[in-house]
PDB file of C-alpha atoms in Angstrom:
ATOM      1  CA  MET A  80     -50.669  20.811 -14.399  1.00 68.00           C
ATOM      2  CA  VAL A  81     -47.503  18.871 -15.234  1.00 86.00           C
ATOM      3  CA  ALA A  82     -44.340  20.716 -14.181  1.00 95.00           C
ATOM      4  CA  LEU A  83     -42.115  22.101 -16.928  1.00 98.00           C
ATOM      5  CA  ARG A  84     -38.646  20.557 -17.116  1.00 98.00           C
ATOM      6  CA  LEU A  85     -35.053  21.746 -17.480  1.00 98.00           C
ATOM      7  CA  ILE A  86     -32.850  19.120 -19.117  1.00 97.00           C
ATOM      8  CA  PRO A  87     -29.061  19.477 -19.471  1.00 95.00           C
ATOM      9  CA  CYS A  88     -27.697  17.716 -22.542  1.00 91.00           C
ATOM     10  CA  LEU A  89     -24.330  15.982 -22.660  1.00 88.00           C
ATOM     11  CA  ASP A  90     -23.151  15.519 -26.252  1.00 84.00           C
ATOM     12  CA  ILE A  91     -20.466  12.828 -26.125  1.00 84.00           C
ATOM     13  CA  ALA A  92     -17.617  12.223 -28.575  1.00 78.00           C
ATOM     14  CA  ASN A  93     -14.577  10.078 -27.808  1.00 76.00           C
ATOM     15  CA  GLY A  94     -15.675   9.729 -24.191  1.00 73.00           C
ATOM     16  CA  ARG A  95     -15.822  13.499 -23.527  1.00 79.00           C
ATOM     17  CA  VAL A  96     -18.601  16.081 -23.454  1.00 78.00           C
ATOM     18  CA  VAL A  97     -18.335  18.323 -26.518  1.00 76.00           C
ATOM     19  CA  LYS A  98     -20.222  21.320 -27.844  1.00 65.00           C
ATOM     20  CA  GLY A  99     -20.223  23.044 -31.197  1.00 57.00           C
ATOM     21  CA  VAL A 100     -22.236  25.503 -33.252  1.00 60.00           C
ATOM     22  CA  ASN A 101     -24.725  24.276 -35.869  1.00 57.00           C
ATOM     23  CA  PHE A 102     -23.471  20.703 -35.254  1.00 49.00           C
ATOM     24  CA  VAL A 103     -19.846  21.491 -36.260  1.00 52.00           C
ATOM     25  CA  ASN A 104     -16.609  22.894 -34.760  1.00 52.00           C
ATOM     26  CA  LEU A 105     -16.830  20.722 -31.663  1.00 59.00           C
ATOM     27  CA  ARG A 106     -14.903  21.754 -28.555  1.00 62.00           C
ATOM     28  CA  ASP A 107     -14.237  19.928 -25.310  1.00 65.00           C
ATOM     29  CA  ALA A 108     -16.659  20.772 -22.479  1.00 62.00           C
ATOM     30  CA  GLY A 109     -15.659  18.322 -19.752  1.00 72.00           C
ATOM     31  CA  ASP A 110     -16.004  14.848 -18.279  1.00 81.00           C
ATOM     32  CA  PRO A 111     -19.474  13.324 -18.784  1.00 84.00           C
ATOM     33  CA  VAL A 112     -19.757  11.641 -15.388  1.00 85.00           C
ATOM     34  CA  GLU A 113     -18.588  14.737 -13.512  1.00 86.00           C
ATOM     35  CA  LEU A 114     -20.999  17.009 -15.398  1.00 86.00           C
ATOM     36  CA  ALA A 115     -23.859  14.552 -14.935  1.00 89.00           C
ATOM     37  CA  CYS A 116     -23.276  14.614 -11.174  1.00 89.00           C
ATOM     38  CA  LEU A 117     -23.022  18.407 -11.134  1.00 90.00           C
ATOM     39  CA  TYR A 118     -26.258  19.017 -13.002  1.00 91.00           C
ATOM     40  CA  SER A 119     -28.101  16.360 -11.032  1.00 92.00           C
ATOM     41  CA  ASP A 120     -27.001  17.925  -7.751  1.00 91.00           C
ATOM     42  CA  GLU A 121     -27.910  21.419  -8.999  1.00 92.00           C
ATOM     43  CA  GLY A 122     -31.526  20.405  -9.481  1.00 93.00           C
ATOM     44  CA  ALA A 123     -31.902  19.409 -13.130  1.00 96.00           C
ATOM     45  CA  ASP A 124     -35.168  17.574 -13.761  1.00 97.00           C
ATOM     46  CA  GLU A 125     -33.704  15.082 -16.228  1.00 96.00           C
ATOM     47  CA  LEU A 126     -30.527  14.515 -18.204  1.00 94.00           C
ATOM     48  CA  VAL A 127     -29.916  13.666 -21.862  1.00 94.00           C
ATOM     49  CA  PHE A 128     -26.787  11.807 -22.970  1.00 89.00           C
ATOM     50  CA  LEU A 129     -26.169  11.775 -26.757  1.00 86.00           C
ATOM     51  CA  ASP A 130     -23.316   9.800 -28.304  1.00 83.00           C
ATOM     52  CA  ILE A 131     -23.266  12.112 -31.309  1.00 68.00           C
ATOM     53  CA  LYS A 132     -20.813  10.139 -33.473  1.00 67.00           C
ATOM     54  CA  ALA A 133     -22.240   6.660 -32.904  1.00 57.00           C
ATOM     55  CA  THR A 134     -24.543   6.583 -35.943  1.00 55.00           C
ATOM     56  CA  PHE A 135     -22.036   8.275 -38.269  1.00 51.00           C
ATOM     57  CA  GLU A 136     -19.304   5.867 -37.135  1.00 56.00           C
ATOM     58  CA  ASN A 137     -21.733   2.934 -37.414  1.00 55.00           C
ATOM     59  CA  ARG A 138     -21.265   1.677 -33.865  1.00 50.00           C
ATOM     60  CA  LYS A 139     -23.268   1.234 -30.685  1.00 58.00           C
ATOM     61  CA  THR A 140     -23.573   3.774 -27.898  1.00 59.00           C
ATOM     62  CA  LEU A 141     -20.846   3.425 -25.258  1.00 74.00           C
ATOM     63  CA  ILE A 142     -22.596   1.096 -22.815  1.00 84.00           C
ATOM     64  CA  ASP A 143     -19.930   1.307 -20.096  1.00 83.00           C
ATOM     65  CA  LEU A 144     -20.115   5.094 -19.996  1.00 82.00           C
ATOM     66  CA  VAL A 145     -23.915   4.922 -19.873  1.00 85.00           C
ATOM     67  CA  SER A 146     -23.741   2.520 -16.948  1.00 88.00           C
ATOM     68  CA  ARG A 147     -21.231   4.625 -15.003  1.00 85.00           C
ATOM     69  CA  THR A 148     -23.180   7.814 -15.627  1.00 80.00           C
ATOM     70  CA  ALA A 149     -26.529   6.296 -14.672  1.00 81.00           C
ATOM     71  CA  LYS A 150     -25.145   5.099 -11.328  1.00 84.00           C
ATOM     72  CA  THR A 151     -24.375   8.693 -10.326  1.00 81.00           C
ATOM     73  CA  LEU A 152     -27.817  10.099 -11.015  1.00 87.00           C
ATOM     74  CA  LYS A 153     -30.980  10.575  -8.980  1.00 86.00           C
ATOM     75  CA  ILE A 154     -32.976  11.914 -11.929  1.00 93.00           C
ATOM     76  CA  PRO A 155     -34.360  10.362 -15.145  1.00 93.00           C
ATOM     77  CA  PHE A 156     -31.732   9.771 -17.790  1.00 92.00           C
ATOM     78  CA  THR A 157     -32.219   9.576 -21.582  1.00 96.00           C
ATOM     79  CA  VAL A 158     -29.603   8.045 -23.883  1.00 94.00           C
ATOM     80  CA  GLY A 159     -29.280   8.384 -27.648  1.00 91.00           C
ATOM     81  CA  GLY A 160     -26.850   7.611 -30.450  1.00 86.00           C
ATOM     82  CA  GLY A 161     -26.350   4.502 -32.558  1.00 84.00           C
ATOM     83  CA  ILE A 162     -29.581   2.840 -31.414  1.00 91.00           C
ATOM     84  CA  ASN A 163     -31.012   0.771 -34.256  1.00 91.00           C
ATOM     85  CA  SER A 164     -32.875  -2.207 -32.797  1.00 95.00           C
ATOM     86  CA  VAL A 165     -35.179  -3.341 -30.011  1.00 97.00           C
ATOM     87  CA  GLU A 166     -32.219  -5.311 -28.647  1.00 95.00           C
ATOM     88  CA  SER A 167     -30.000  -2.225 -28.405  1.00 93.00           C
ATOM     89  CA  ILE A 168     -32.793  -0.361 -26.619  1.00 96.00           C
ATOM     90  CA  ASN A 169     -33.134  -3.213 -24.142  1.00 96.00           C
ATOM     91  CA  GLU A 170     -29.370  -3.175 -23.575  1.00 94.00           C
ATOM     92  CA  LEU A 171     -29.361   0.538 -22.745  1.00 94.00           C
ATOM     93  CA  LEU A 172     -32.361   0.326 -20.448  1.00 95.00           C
ATOM     94  CA  ARG A 173     -30.701  -2.552 -18.610  1.00 95.00           C
ATOM     95  CA  ALA A 174     -27.514  -0.453 -18.345  1.00 93.00           C
ATOM     96  CA  GLY A 175     -29.462   2.175 -16.414  1.00 93.00           C
ATOM     97  CA  ALA A 176     -31.107   4.503 -18.906  1.00 94.00           C
ATOM     98  CA  ASP A 177     -34.692   5.497 -18.163  1.00 95.00           C
ATOM     99  CA  LYS A 178     -35.450   6.432 -21.771  1.00 97.00           C
ATOM    100  CA  VAL A 179     -33.822   6.121 -25.178  1.00 97.00           C
ATOM    101  CA  SER A 180     -33.699   8.681 -27.970  1.00 97.00           C
ATOM    102  CA  ILE A 181     -33.802   7.485 -31.574  1.00 96.00           C
ATOM    103  CA  ASN A 182     -33.364   9.601 -34.692  1.00 94.00           C
ATOM    104  CA  SER A 183     -31.662   8.195 -37.805  1.00 93.00           C
ATOM    105  CA  SER A 184     -32.894   4.667 -37.130  1.00 95.00           C
ATOM    106  CA  ALA A 185     -36.470   5.900 -36.694  1.00 97.00           C
ATOM    107  CA  VAL A 186     -36.386   7.535 -40.126  1.00 97.00           C
ATOM    108  CA  LYS A 187     -34.802   4.464 -41.722  1.00 96.00           C
ATOM    109  CA  ASN A 188     -37.115   2.021 -39.947  1.00 97.00           C
ATOM    110  CA  PRO A 189     -40.253   3.703 -38.523  1.00 98.00           C
ATOM    111  CA  SER A 190     -41.532   0.364 -37.231  1.00 98.00           C
ATOM    112  CA  LEU A 191     -38.772   0.545 -34.594  1.00 98.00           C
ATOM    113  CA  ILE A 192     -40.836   3.250 -32.888  1.00 98.00           C
ATOM    114  CA  SER A 193     -43.967   1.121 -32.682  1.00 98.00           C
ATOM    115  CA  GLU A 194     -42.137  -2.083 -31.794  1.00 98.00           C
ATOM    116  CA  SER A 195     -40.112  -0.528 -28.992  1.00 98.00           C
ATOM    117  CA  SER A 196     -43.083   1.470 -27.705  1.00 98.00           C
ATOM    118  CA  LYS A 197     -45.138  -1.704 -27.392  1.00 98.00           C
ATOM    119  CA  LYS A 198     -42.339  -3.647 -25.727  1.00 98.00           C
ATOM    120  CA  PHE A 199     -41.017  -1.061 -23.266  1.00 98.00           C
ATOM    121  CA  GLY A 200     -43.841   1.491 -23.006  1.00 98.00           C
ATOM    122  CA  LYS A 201     -44.127   4.774 -24.874  1.00 97.00           C
ATOM    123  CA  GLN A 202     -42.754   6.660 -21.861  1.00 97.00           C
ATOM    124  CA  CYS A 203     -39.341   5.123 -22.660  1.00 97.00           C
ATOM    125  CA  ILE A 204     -39.248   6.154 -26.315  1.00 98.00           C
ATOM    126  CA  VAL A 205     -38.100   9.632 -27.326  1.00 98.00           C
ATOM    127  CA  VAL A 206     -37.840  10.463 -31.017  1.00 98.00           C
ATOM    128  CA  ALA A 207     -35.225  13.118 -31.741  1.00 97.00           C
ATOM    129  CA  ILE A 208     -35.869  15.404 -34.709  1.00 98.00           C
ATOM    130  CA  ASP A 209     -33.005  17.535 -36.012  1.00 96.00           C
ATOM    131  CA  ALA A 210     -34.657  20.296 -38.032  1.00 97.00           C
ATOM    132  CA  ARG A 211     -33.230  22.836 -40.451  1.00 96.00           C
ATOM    133  CA  LYS A 212     -35.127  25.554 -42.312  1.00 94.00           C
ATOM    134  CA  LYS A 213     -35.705  24.980 -46.005  1.00 92.00           C
ATOM    135  CA  ILE A 214     -33.807  27.408 -48.192  1.00 85.00           C
ATOM    136  CA  ASN A 215     -35.892  30.537 -48.777  1.00 80.00           C
ATOM    137  CA  LYS A 216     -38.668  29.211 -46.532  1.00 76.00           C
ATOM    138  CA  SER A 217     -39.242  30.877 -43.164  1.00 76.00           C
ATOM    139  CA  ASP A 218     -41.889  28.453 -41.910  1.00 87.00           C
ATOM    140  CA  GLU A 219     -40.871  25.077 -43.335  1.00 93.00           C
ATOM    141  CA  TRP A 220     -38.249  22.717 -41.954  1.00 97.00           C
ATOM    142  CA  GLU A 221     -36.696  19.442 -43.087  1.00 97.00           C
ATOM    143  CA  VAL A 222     -35.527  16.478 -41.014  1.00 97.00           C
ATOM    144  CA  TYR A 223     -31.791  15.739 -40.923  1.00 96.00           C
ATOM    145  CA  VAL A 224     -30.129  12.520 -39.750  1.00 93.00           C
ATOM    146  CA  LYS A 225     -26.655  11.091 -39.127  1.00 86.00           C
ATOM    147  CA  GLY A 226     -25.664  13.911 -36.789  1.00 80.00           C
ATOM    148  CA  GLY A 227     -27.034  16.567 -39.107  1.00 84.00           C
ATOM    149  CA  ARG A 228     -25.030  15.329 -42.088  1.00 88.00           C
ATOM    150  CA  GLU A 229     -27.886  14.046 -44.260  1.00 94.00           C
ATOM    151  CA  ASN A 230     -31.083  15.772 -45.371  1.00 95.00           C
ATOM    152  CA  THR A 231     -33.986  13.327 -45.560  1.00 96.00           C
ATOM    153  CA  GLN A 232     -36.257  15.952 -47.205  1.00 95.00           C
ATOM    154  CA  LEU A 233     -38.979  14.868 -44.779  1.00 97.00           C
ATOM    155  CA  ASP A 234     -41.204  17.706 -43.591  1.00 97.00           C
ATOM    156  CA  VAL A 235     -40.695  18.187 -39.842  1.00 98.00           C
ATOM    157  CA  ILE A 236     -44.368  18.761 -38.988  1.00 98.00           C
ATOM    158  CA  ASN A 237     -45.548  15.697 -40.919  1.00 98.00           C
ATOM    159  CA  TRP A 238     -42.793  13.561 -39.411  1.00 98.00           C
ATOM    160  CA  ALA A 239     -43.677  14.712 -35.894  1.00 98.00           C
ATOM    161  CA  LYS A 240     -47.294  13.714 -36.439  1.00 98.00           C
ATOM    162  CA  LYS A 241     -46.218  10.329 -37.777  1.00 98.00           C
ATOM    163  CA  VAL A 242     -43.901   9.481 -34.871  1.00 98.00           C
ATOM    164  CA  GLU A 243     -46.670  10.334 -32.428  1.00 98.00           C
ATOM    165  CA  LYS A 244     -49.035   7.918 -34.192  1.00 98.00           C
ATOM    166  CA  LEU A 245     -46.335   5.235 -34.160  1.00 98.00           C
ATOM    167  CA  GLY A 246     -46.030   5.464 -30.367  1.00 98.00           C
ATOM    168  CA  ALA A 247     -43.326   7.972 -29.471  1.00 98.00           C
ATOM    169  CA  GLY A 248     -43.707   9.227 -25.900  1.00 98.00           C
ATOM    170  CA  GLU A 249     -42.097  12.600 -26.569  1.00 98.00           C
ATOM    171  CA  ILE A 250     -40.088  14.493 -29.174  1.00 98.00           C
ATOM    172  CA  LEU A 251     -36.654  16.043 -28.730  1.00 98.00           C
ATOM    173  CA  LEU A 252     -36.810  18.877 -31.259  1.00 98.00           C
ATOM    174  CA  THR A 253     -33.504  20.515 -32.171  1.00 96.00           C
ATOM    175  CA  SER A 254     -33.158  23.573 -34.363  1.00 96.00           C
ATOM    176  CA  MET A 255     -29.925  22.981 -36.261  1.00 93.00           C
ATOM    177  CA  ASP A 256     -29.922  26.661 -37.234  1.00 91.00           C
ATOM    178  CA  GLY A 257     -29.924  27.661 -33.558  1.00 89.00           C
ATOM    179  CA  ASP A 258     -27.708  24.905 -32.146  1.00 84.00           C
ATOM    180  CA  GLY A 259     -24.899  26.317 -30.003  1.00 80.00           C
ATOM    181  CA  THR A 260     -25.515  29.917 -31.091  1.00 86.00           C
ATOM    182  CA  GLN A 261     -27.062  31.065 -27.772  1.00 88.00           C
ATOM    183  CA  LEU A 262     -29.287  33.382 -29.850  1.00 92.00           C
ATOM    184  CA  GLY A 263     -32.591  31.891 -28.724  1.00 94.00           C
ATOM    185  CA  TYR A 264     -34.727  28.891 -29.592  1.00 97.00           C
ATOM    186  CA  ASP A 265     -36.559  28.747 -32.917  1.00 96.00           C
ATOM    187  CA  LEU A 266     -39.905  29.647 -31.374  1.00 97.00           C
ATOM    188  CA  SER A 267     -41.828  29.305 -34.628  1.00 97.00           C
ATOM    189  CA  LEU A 268     -40.549  25.761 -35.159  1.00 97.00           C
ATOM    190  CA  THR A 269     -41.178  24.782 -31.536  1.00 98.00           C
ATOM    191  CA  GLU A 270     -44.687  26.242 -31.460  1.00 98.00           C
ATOM    192  CA  LYS A 271     -45.733  24.674 -34.756  1.00 98.00           C
ATOM    193  CA  VAL A 272     -44.582  21.203 -33.717  1.00 98.00           C
ATOM    194  CA  SER A 273     -46.015  21.572 -30.188  1.00 98.00           C
ATOM    195  CA  SER A 274     -49.373  22.593 -31.649  1.00 98.00           C
ATOM    196  CA  SER A 275     -49.368  19.705 -34.135  1.00 98.00           C
ATOM    197  CA  VAL A 276     -49.011  16.848 -31.653  1.00 98.00           C
ATOM    198  CA  ASN A 277     -50.288  15.854 -28.225  1.00 98.00           C
ATOM    199  CA  ILE A 278     -47.047  14.527 -26.768  1.00 98.00           C
ATOM    200  CA  PRO A 279     -44.403  16.567 -24.902  1.00 98.00           C
ATOM    201  CA  ILE A 280     -41.898  18.584 -26.937  1.00 98.00           C
ATOM    202  CA  ILE A 281     -38.373  19.202 -25.645  1.00 98.00           C
ATOM    203  CA  ALA A 282     -37.112  22.443 -27.180  1.00 98.00           C
ATOM    204  CA  SER A 283     -33.438  22.330 -28.162  1.00 96.00           C
ATOM    205  CA  GLY A 284     -30.958  24.573 -29.924  1.00 94.00           C
ATOM    206  CA  GLY A 285     -30.172  28.186 -29.108  1.00 92.00           C
ATOM    207  CA  ALA A 286     -30.700  28.853 -25.386  1.00 94.00           C
ATOM    208  CA  GLY A 287     -28.645  31.905 -24.468  1.00 92.00           C
ATOM    209  CA  SER A 288     -30.544  33.753 -21.752  1.00 96.00           C
ATOM    210  CA  LEU A 289     -33.195  33.417 -19.082  1.00 98.00           C
ATOM    211  CA  ASN A 290     -35.723  35.034 -21.386  1.00 98.00           C
ATOM    212  CA  ASP A 291     -34.933  32.558 -24.170  1.00 97.00           C
ATOM    213  CA  ILE A 292     -35.919  29.693 -21.877  1.00 98.00           C
ATOM    214  CA  PHE A 293     -39.033  31.515 -20.660  1.00 98.00           C
ATOM    215  CA  GLU A 294     -40.149  32.100 -24.250  1.00 98.00           C
ATOM    216  CA  ALA A 295     -39.568  28.451 -25.199  1.00 98.00           C
ATOM    217  CA  PHE A 296     -42.208  27.534 -22.639  1.00 98.00           C
ATOM    218  CA  VAL A 297     -44.632  30.420 -23.161  1.00 98.00           C
ATOM    219  CA  LYS A 298     -44.378  31.179 -26.899  1.00 98.00           C
ATOM    220  CA  GLY A 299     -42.951  27.860 -28.067  1.00 98.00           C
ATOM    221  CA  LYS A 300     -45.348  25.825 -25.905  1.00 98.00           C
ATOM    222  CA  ALA A 301     -42.557  23.369 -25.069  1.00 98.00           C
ATOM    223  CA  SER A 302     -42.866  20.953 -22.160  1.00 98.00           C
ATOM    224  CA  ALA A 303     -39.120  20.979 -21.507  1.00 98.00           C
ATOM    225  CA  ALA A 304     -36.052  23.012 -22.419  1.00 98.00           C
ATOM    226  CA  LEU A 305     -32.779  21.338 -23.340  1.00 97.00           C
ATOM    227  CA  LEU A 306     -29.668  23.199 -22.175  1.00 95.00           C
ATOM    228  CA  ALA A 307     -26.039  22.642 -23.153  1.00 88.00           C
ATOM    229  CA  SER A 308     -23.445  25.361 -23.857  1.00 86.00           C
ATOM    230  CA  LEU A 309     -25.308  27.821 -21.630  1.00 90.00           C
ATOM    231  CA  LEU A 310     -24.551  25.523 -18.682  1.00 91.00           C
ATOM    232  CA  HIS A 311     -21.209  24.129 -19.867  1.00 85.00           C
ATOM    233  CA  ASP A 312     -19.851  27.678 -20.245  1.00 86.00           C
ATOM    234  CA  LYS A 313     -21.190  28.524 -16.759  1.00 90.00           C
ATOM    235  CA  LYS A 314     -23.213  31.421 -18.122  1.00 93.00           C
ATOM    236  CA  LEU A 315     -26.156  30.339 -15.963  1.00 95.00           C
ATOM    237  CA  THR A 316     -26.910  27.623 -13.411  1.00 94.00           C
ATOM    238  CA  ILE A 317     -29.956  25.409 -13.073  1.00 95.00           C
ATOM    239  CA  LYS A 318     -30.813  27.150  -9.805  1.00 94.00           C
ATOM    240  CA  GLU A 319     -30.691  30.604 -11.390  1.00 95.00           C
ATOM    241  CA  ILE A 320     -32.893  29.485 -14.263  1.00 96.00           C
ATOM    242  CA  LYS A 321     -35.473  27.836 -12.014  1.00 96.00           C
ATOM    243  CA  SER A 322     -35.571  30.827  -9.689  1.00 95.00           C
ATOM    244  CA  TYR A 323     -36.267  33.128 -12.642  1.00 96.00           C
ATOM    245  CA  LEU A 324     -38.985  30.897 -14.098  1.00 97.00           C
ATOM    246  CA  LEU A 325     -40.678  30.417 -10.725  1.00 95.00           C
ATOM    247  CA  GLU A 326     -40.743  34.207 -10.299  1.00 96.00           C
ATOM    248  CA  LYS A 327     -42.456  34.321 -13.698  1.00 97.00           C
ATOM    249  CA  ASN A 328     -45.151  32.006 -12.242  1.00 96.00           C
ATOM    250  CA  LEU A 329     -44.320  29.022 -14.431  1.00 97.00           C
ATOM    251  CA  VAL A 330     -45.002  25.606 -12.954  1.00 95.00           C
ATOM    252  CA  MET A 331     -41.569  24.189 -12.159  1.00 94.00           C
ATOM    253  CA  ARG A 332     -40.220  21.624  -9.724  1.00 86.00           C
ATOM    254  CA  PRO A 333     -38.468  23.517  -6.904  1.00 79.00           C
ATOM    255  CA  TYR A 334     -34.688  23.735  -7.165  1.00 68.00           C
ATOM    256  CA  LEU A 335     -32.553  22.181  -4.459  1.00 57.00           C
TER     257      LEU A 335
END
C-alpha cells in the first residue's frame, strides 16, 4: 500500500508566506525559505508552494524564490501560480520543482494538461481545483479560478474526471468554504471526488485538529492532506500529526 502523505502548503504573496480565511483577509505567516526548511526537517513528505497572486496579477511565478526554496529541500516540491504554458512548466522544473500545479490555465486551455503530461510525465502534473458549494446545494460544487475570484460554473466532479482523462497525475482539491477556518475538511467533497477518479487526491482547506486529518484519509479517502495555518500557527507539528496517525494504524512514512 502506498503511504499517505502530509504536505505543508506555502501560499506566497509579495515574497512572503501568507494565510487567510476563505481566500481573503491574508496575514503574514513568515519567510518561505525558512518555513520550507523547517517543515522539511520536521518530516513533511512533500511541500507545495503557491504564488497565489501570480494569475490575478498576470505574471509568472517567482522563479528565483522557487530556485532558492528548492535548494533547501530534501523532499518533493510542487509549485503553482501563473503557469500557462509548456514553456513555463519547463522553466519551473529546471528551477528545481519536482511537480507543477495548474488551475486557471487548465480551465482556460485543457490541452495544456495533456501536452505537459506527455512531455514531462503525468507524475509532474498536478491539477488544482478550488471548489465552492453551489448556493442551496449541499452536495454540488463549482470550480473557481483566479485565486477564487471567478466562478467558472464547471461542476467539480465532472471537471475532476476530465482532468484525469487528459493526463493529470493528481488533484489538489481545495474547499474554499473550509479554507483557513480550521473547522475540518469538506469530507463529502473529498470523498465524492476521490471516488470518482483513480488518481491521488490531496485534501485541502479546513484542517484544524488531529481528527480532522485522520478523517480526511479515512472518510474522505484522500491520498494526502494539505496543511497550512494549522502548522503556521504552531497549533500542531508534523511529528505530532504523524505520531497520531501511526497510532491509528494508518500507513505513513515514519517521522524523523
